[in-house]
PDB file of C-alpha atoms in Angstrom:
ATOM      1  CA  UNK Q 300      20.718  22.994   9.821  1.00 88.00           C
ATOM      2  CA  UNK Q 301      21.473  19.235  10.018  1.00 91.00           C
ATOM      3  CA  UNK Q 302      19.349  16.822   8.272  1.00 94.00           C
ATOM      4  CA  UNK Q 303      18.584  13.432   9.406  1.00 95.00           C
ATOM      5  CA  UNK Q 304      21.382  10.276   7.893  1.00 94.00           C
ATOM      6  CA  UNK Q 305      18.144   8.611   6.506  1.00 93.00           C
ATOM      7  CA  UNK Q 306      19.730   5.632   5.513  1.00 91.00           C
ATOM      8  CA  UNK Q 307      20.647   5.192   9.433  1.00 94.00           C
ATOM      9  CA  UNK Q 308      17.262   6.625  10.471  1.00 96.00           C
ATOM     10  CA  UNK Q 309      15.330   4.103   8.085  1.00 97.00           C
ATOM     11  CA  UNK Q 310      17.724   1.036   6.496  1.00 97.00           C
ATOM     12  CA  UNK Q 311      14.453  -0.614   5.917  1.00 98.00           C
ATOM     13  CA  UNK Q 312      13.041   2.126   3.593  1.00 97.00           C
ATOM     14  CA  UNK Q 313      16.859   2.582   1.978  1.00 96.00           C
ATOM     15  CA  UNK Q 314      17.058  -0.844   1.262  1.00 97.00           C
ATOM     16  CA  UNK Q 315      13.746  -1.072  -0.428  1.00 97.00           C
ATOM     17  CA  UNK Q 316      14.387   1.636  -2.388  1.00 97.00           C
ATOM     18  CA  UNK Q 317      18.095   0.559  -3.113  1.00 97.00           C
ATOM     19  CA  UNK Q 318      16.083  -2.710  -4.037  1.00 98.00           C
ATOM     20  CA  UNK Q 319      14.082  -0.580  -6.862  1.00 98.00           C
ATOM     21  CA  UNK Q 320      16.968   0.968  -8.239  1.00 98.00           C
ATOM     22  CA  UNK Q 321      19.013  -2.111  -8.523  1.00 98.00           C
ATOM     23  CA  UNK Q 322      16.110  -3.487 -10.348  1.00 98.00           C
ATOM     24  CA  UNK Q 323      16.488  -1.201 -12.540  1.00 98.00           C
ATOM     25  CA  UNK Q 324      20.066  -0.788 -13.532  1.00 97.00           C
ATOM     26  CA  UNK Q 325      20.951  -4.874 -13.139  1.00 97.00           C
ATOM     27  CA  UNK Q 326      17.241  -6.420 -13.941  1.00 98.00           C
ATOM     28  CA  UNK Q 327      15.937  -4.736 -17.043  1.00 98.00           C
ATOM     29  CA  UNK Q 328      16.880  -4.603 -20.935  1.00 98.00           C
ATOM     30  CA  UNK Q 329      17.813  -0.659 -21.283  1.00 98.00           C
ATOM     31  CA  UNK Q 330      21.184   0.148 -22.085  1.00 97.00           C
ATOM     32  CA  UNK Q 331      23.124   1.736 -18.940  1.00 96.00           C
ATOM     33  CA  UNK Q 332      23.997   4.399 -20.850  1.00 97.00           C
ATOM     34  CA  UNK Q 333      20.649   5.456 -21.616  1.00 98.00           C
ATOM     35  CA  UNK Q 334      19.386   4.459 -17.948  1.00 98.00           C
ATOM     36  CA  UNK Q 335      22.142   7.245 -16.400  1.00 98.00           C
ATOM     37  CA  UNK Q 336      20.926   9.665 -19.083  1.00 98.00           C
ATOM     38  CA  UNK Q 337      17.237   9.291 -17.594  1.00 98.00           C
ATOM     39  CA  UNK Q 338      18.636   9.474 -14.032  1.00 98.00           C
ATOM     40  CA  UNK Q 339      20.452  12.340 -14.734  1.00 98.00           C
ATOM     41  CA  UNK Q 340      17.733  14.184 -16.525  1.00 98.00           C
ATOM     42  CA  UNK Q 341      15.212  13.606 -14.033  1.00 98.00           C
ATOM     43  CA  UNK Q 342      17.931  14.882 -11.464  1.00 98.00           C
ATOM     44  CA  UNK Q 343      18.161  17.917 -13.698  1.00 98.00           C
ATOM     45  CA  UNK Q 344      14.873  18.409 -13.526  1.00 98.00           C
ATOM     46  CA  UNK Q 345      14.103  18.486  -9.677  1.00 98.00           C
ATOM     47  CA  UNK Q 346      17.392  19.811  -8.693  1.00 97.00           C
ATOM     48  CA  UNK Q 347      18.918  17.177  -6.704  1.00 97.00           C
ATOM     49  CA  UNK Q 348      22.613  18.160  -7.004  1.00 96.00           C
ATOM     50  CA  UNK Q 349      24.119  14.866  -5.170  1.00 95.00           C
ATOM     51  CA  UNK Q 350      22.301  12.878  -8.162  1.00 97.00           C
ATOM     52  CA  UNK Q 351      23.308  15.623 -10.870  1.00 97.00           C
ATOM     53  CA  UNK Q 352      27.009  14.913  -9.667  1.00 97.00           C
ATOM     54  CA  UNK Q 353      26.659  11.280  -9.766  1.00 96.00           C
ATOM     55  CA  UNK Q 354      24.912  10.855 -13.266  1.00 97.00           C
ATOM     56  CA  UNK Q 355      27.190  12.886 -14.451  1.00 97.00           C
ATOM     57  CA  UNK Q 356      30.163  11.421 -13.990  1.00 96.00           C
ATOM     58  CA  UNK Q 357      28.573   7.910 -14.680  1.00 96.00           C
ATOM     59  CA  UNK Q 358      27.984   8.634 -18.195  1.00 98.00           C
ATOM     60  CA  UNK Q 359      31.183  10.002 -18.707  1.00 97.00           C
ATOM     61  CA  UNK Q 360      32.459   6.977 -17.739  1.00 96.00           C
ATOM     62  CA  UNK Q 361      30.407   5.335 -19.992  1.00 95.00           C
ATOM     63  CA  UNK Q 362      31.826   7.154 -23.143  1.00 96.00           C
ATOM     64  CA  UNK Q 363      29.600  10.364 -22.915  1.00 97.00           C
ATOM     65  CA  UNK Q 364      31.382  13.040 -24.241  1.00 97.00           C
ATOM     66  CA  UNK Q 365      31.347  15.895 -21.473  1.00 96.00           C
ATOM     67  CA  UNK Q 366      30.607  18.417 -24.508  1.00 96.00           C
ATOM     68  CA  UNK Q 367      27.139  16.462 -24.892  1.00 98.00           C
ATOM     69  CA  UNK Q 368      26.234  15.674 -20.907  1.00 98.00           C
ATOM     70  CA  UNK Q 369      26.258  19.641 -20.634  1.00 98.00           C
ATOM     71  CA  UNK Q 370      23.591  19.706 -23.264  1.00 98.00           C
ATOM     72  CA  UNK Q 371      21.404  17.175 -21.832  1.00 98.00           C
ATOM     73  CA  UNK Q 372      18.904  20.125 -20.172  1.00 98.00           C
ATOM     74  CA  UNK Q 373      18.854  21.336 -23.485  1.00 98.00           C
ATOM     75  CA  UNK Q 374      18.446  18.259 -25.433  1.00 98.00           C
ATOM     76  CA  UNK Q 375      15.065  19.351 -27.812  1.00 97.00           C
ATOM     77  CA  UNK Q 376      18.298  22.186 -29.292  1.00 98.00           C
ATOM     78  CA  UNK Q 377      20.838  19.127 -29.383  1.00 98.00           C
ATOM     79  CA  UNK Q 378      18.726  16.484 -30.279  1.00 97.00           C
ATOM     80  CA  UNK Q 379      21.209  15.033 -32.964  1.00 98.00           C
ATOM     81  CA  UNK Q 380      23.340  14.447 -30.132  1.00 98.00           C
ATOM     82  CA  UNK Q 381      21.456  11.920 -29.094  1.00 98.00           C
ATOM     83  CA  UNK Q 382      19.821   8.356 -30.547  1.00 97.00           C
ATOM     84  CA  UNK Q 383      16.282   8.168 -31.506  1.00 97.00           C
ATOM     85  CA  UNK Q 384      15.527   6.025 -28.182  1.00 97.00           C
ATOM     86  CA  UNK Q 385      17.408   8.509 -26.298  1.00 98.00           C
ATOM     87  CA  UNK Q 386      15.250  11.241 -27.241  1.00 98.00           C
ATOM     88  CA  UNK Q 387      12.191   8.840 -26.882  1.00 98.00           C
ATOM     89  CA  UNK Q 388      13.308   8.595 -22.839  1.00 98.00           C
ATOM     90  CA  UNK Q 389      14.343  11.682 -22.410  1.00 98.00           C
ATOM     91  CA  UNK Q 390      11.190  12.686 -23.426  1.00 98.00           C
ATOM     92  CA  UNK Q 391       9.169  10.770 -21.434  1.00 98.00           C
ATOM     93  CA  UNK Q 392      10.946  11.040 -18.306  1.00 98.00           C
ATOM     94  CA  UNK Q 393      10.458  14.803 -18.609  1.00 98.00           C
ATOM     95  CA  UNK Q 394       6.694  13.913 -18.674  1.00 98.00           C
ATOM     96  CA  UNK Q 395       6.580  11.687 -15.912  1.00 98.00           C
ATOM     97  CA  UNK Q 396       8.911  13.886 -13.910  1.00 98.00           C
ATOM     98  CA  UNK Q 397       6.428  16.332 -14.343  1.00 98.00           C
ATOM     99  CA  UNK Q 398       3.134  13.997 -14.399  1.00 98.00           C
ATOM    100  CA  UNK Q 399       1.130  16.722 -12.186  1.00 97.00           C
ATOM    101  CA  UNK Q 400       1.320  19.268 -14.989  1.00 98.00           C
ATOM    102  CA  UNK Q 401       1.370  17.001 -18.123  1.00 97.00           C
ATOM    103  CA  UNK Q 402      -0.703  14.027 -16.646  1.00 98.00           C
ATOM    104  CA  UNK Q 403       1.477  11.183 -19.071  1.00 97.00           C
ATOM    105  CA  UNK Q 404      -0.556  12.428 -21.795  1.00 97.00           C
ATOM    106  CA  UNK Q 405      -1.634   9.946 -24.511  1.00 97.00           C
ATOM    107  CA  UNK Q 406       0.253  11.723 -27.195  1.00 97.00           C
ATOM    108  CA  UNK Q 407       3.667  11.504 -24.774  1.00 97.00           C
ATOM    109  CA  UNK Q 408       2.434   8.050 -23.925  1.00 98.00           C
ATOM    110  CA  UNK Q 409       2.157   6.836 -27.847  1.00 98.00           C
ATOM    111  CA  UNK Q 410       5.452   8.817 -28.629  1.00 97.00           C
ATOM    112  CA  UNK Q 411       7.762   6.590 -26.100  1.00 98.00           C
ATOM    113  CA  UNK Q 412       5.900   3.307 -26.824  1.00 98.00           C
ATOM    114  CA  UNK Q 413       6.810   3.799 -30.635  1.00 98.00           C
ATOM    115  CA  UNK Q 414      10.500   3.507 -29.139  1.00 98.00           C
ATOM    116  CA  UNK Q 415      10.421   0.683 -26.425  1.00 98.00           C
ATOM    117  CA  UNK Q 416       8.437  -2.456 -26.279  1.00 98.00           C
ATOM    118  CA  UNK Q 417       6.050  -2.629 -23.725  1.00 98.00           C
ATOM    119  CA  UNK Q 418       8.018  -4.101 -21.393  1.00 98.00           C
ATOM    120  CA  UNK Q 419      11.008  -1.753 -21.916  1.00 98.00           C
ATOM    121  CA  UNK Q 420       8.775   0.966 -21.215  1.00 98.00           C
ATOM    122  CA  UNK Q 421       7.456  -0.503 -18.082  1.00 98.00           C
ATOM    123  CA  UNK Q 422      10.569  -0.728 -17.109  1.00 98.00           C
ATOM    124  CA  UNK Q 423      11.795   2.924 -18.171  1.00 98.00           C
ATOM    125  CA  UNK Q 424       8.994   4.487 -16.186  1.00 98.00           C
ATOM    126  CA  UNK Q 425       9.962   2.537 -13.164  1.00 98.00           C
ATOM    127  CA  UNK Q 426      13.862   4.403 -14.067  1.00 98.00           C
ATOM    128  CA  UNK Q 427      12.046   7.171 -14.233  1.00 98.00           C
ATOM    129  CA  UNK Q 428       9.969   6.399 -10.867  1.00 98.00           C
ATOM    130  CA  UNK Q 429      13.002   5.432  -8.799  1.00 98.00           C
ATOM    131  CA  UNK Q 430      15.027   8.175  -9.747  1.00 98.00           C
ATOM    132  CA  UNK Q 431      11.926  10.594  -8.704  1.00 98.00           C
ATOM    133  CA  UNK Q 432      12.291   9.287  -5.221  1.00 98.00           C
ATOM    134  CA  UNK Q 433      15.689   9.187  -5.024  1.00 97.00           C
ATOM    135  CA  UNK Q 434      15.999  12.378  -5.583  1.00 97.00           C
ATOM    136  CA  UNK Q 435      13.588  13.327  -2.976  1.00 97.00           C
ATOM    137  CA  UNK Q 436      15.133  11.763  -0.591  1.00 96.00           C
ATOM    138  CA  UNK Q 437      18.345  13.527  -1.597  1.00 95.00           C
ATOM    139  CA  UNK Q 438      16.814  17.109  -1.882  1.00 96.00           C
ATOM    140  CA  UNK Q 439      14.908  16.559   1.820  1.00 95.00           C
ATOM    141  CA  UNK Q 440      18.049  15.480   3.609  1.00 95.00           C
ATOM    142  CA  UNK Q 441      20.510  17.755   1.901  1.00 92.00           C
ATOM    143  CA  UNK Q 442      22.743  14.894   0.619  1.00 89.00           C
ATOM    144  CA  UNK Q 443      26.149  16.484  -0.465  1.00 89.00           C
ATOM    145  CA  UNK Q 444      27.763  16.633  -4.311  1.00 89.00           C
ATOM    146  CA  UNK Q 445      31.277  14.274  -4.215  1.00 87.00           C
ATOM    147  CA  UNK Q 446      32.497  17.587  -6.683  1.00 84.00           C
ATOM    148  CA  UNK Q 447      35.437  19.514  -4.992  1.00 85.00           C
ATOM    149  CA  UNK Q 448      35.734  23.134  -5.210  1.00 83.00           C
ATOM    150  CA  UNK Q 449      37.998  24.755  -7.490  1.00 86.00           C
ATOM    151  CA  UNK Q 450      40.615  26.306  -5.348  1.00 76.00           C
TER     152      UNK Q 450
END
């Protein structure tokens, strides 16, 4: 079945939320790196495989080695792979990913503001919120991987 373009259908609603996440990878304080590490996560997490692709290859471009990206699912078994404030967003975009089973609990909550400043983790959860409905948008219209198959 076809899905709807719905950038074409709405380029009101893309550009708004093309607004969001430029916000947040131009107009905040987090490291790109560790931005594409949340976006990818996330993506992990609710299966959008357009995002997966992308993240993917943007922190490989940013010096991730490919050996560690293909342990970020499993990062709590890897977790020396990764920076304390890594872990700390990892973390808590896995709990705001999932905010209808953990509710941001306090504990999660006092955990990531131990590793960002209030206003970097304002601005983390609003990574974490764009990338949510990005990937929603992906998932409902079916938006393609760039990867090739292996032929």
């Amino acid at each position: 079945m076809n899905r709807a373009n719905w950038f074409a259908v709405s380029p009101d609603g893309a550009k708004a939320l093309g607004g969001l996440h430029h916000f947040v990878t131009t107009g905040t304080a987090l490291p790109p790196k560790l931005i594409h590490l949340v976006f990818l996560r996330v993506s992990q997490i609710n299966g959008c495989a357009h995002c997966i692709d992308i993240h993917t290859r943007d922190l490989v471009k940013a010096g991730m080695s490919i050996e560690t990206v293909v342990l970020v699912p499993v990062w709590h078994e890897a977790a020396y792979l990764f920076t304390d404030q890594e872990r700390a967003a990892l973390a808590w975009a896995e709990e705001v990913t999932r905010v209808g089973e953990t509710h941001a609990s306090d504990a999660a909550y006092a955990a990531a503001a131990d590793a960002f400043s209030e206003k970097d983790l304002v601005d983390l959860t609003l990574t974490v919120a764009a990338m949510n409905a990005i990937n929603r948008m992906g998932i409902s219209f079916r938006l393609k991987p760039r990867a090739k198959a292996d032929n």
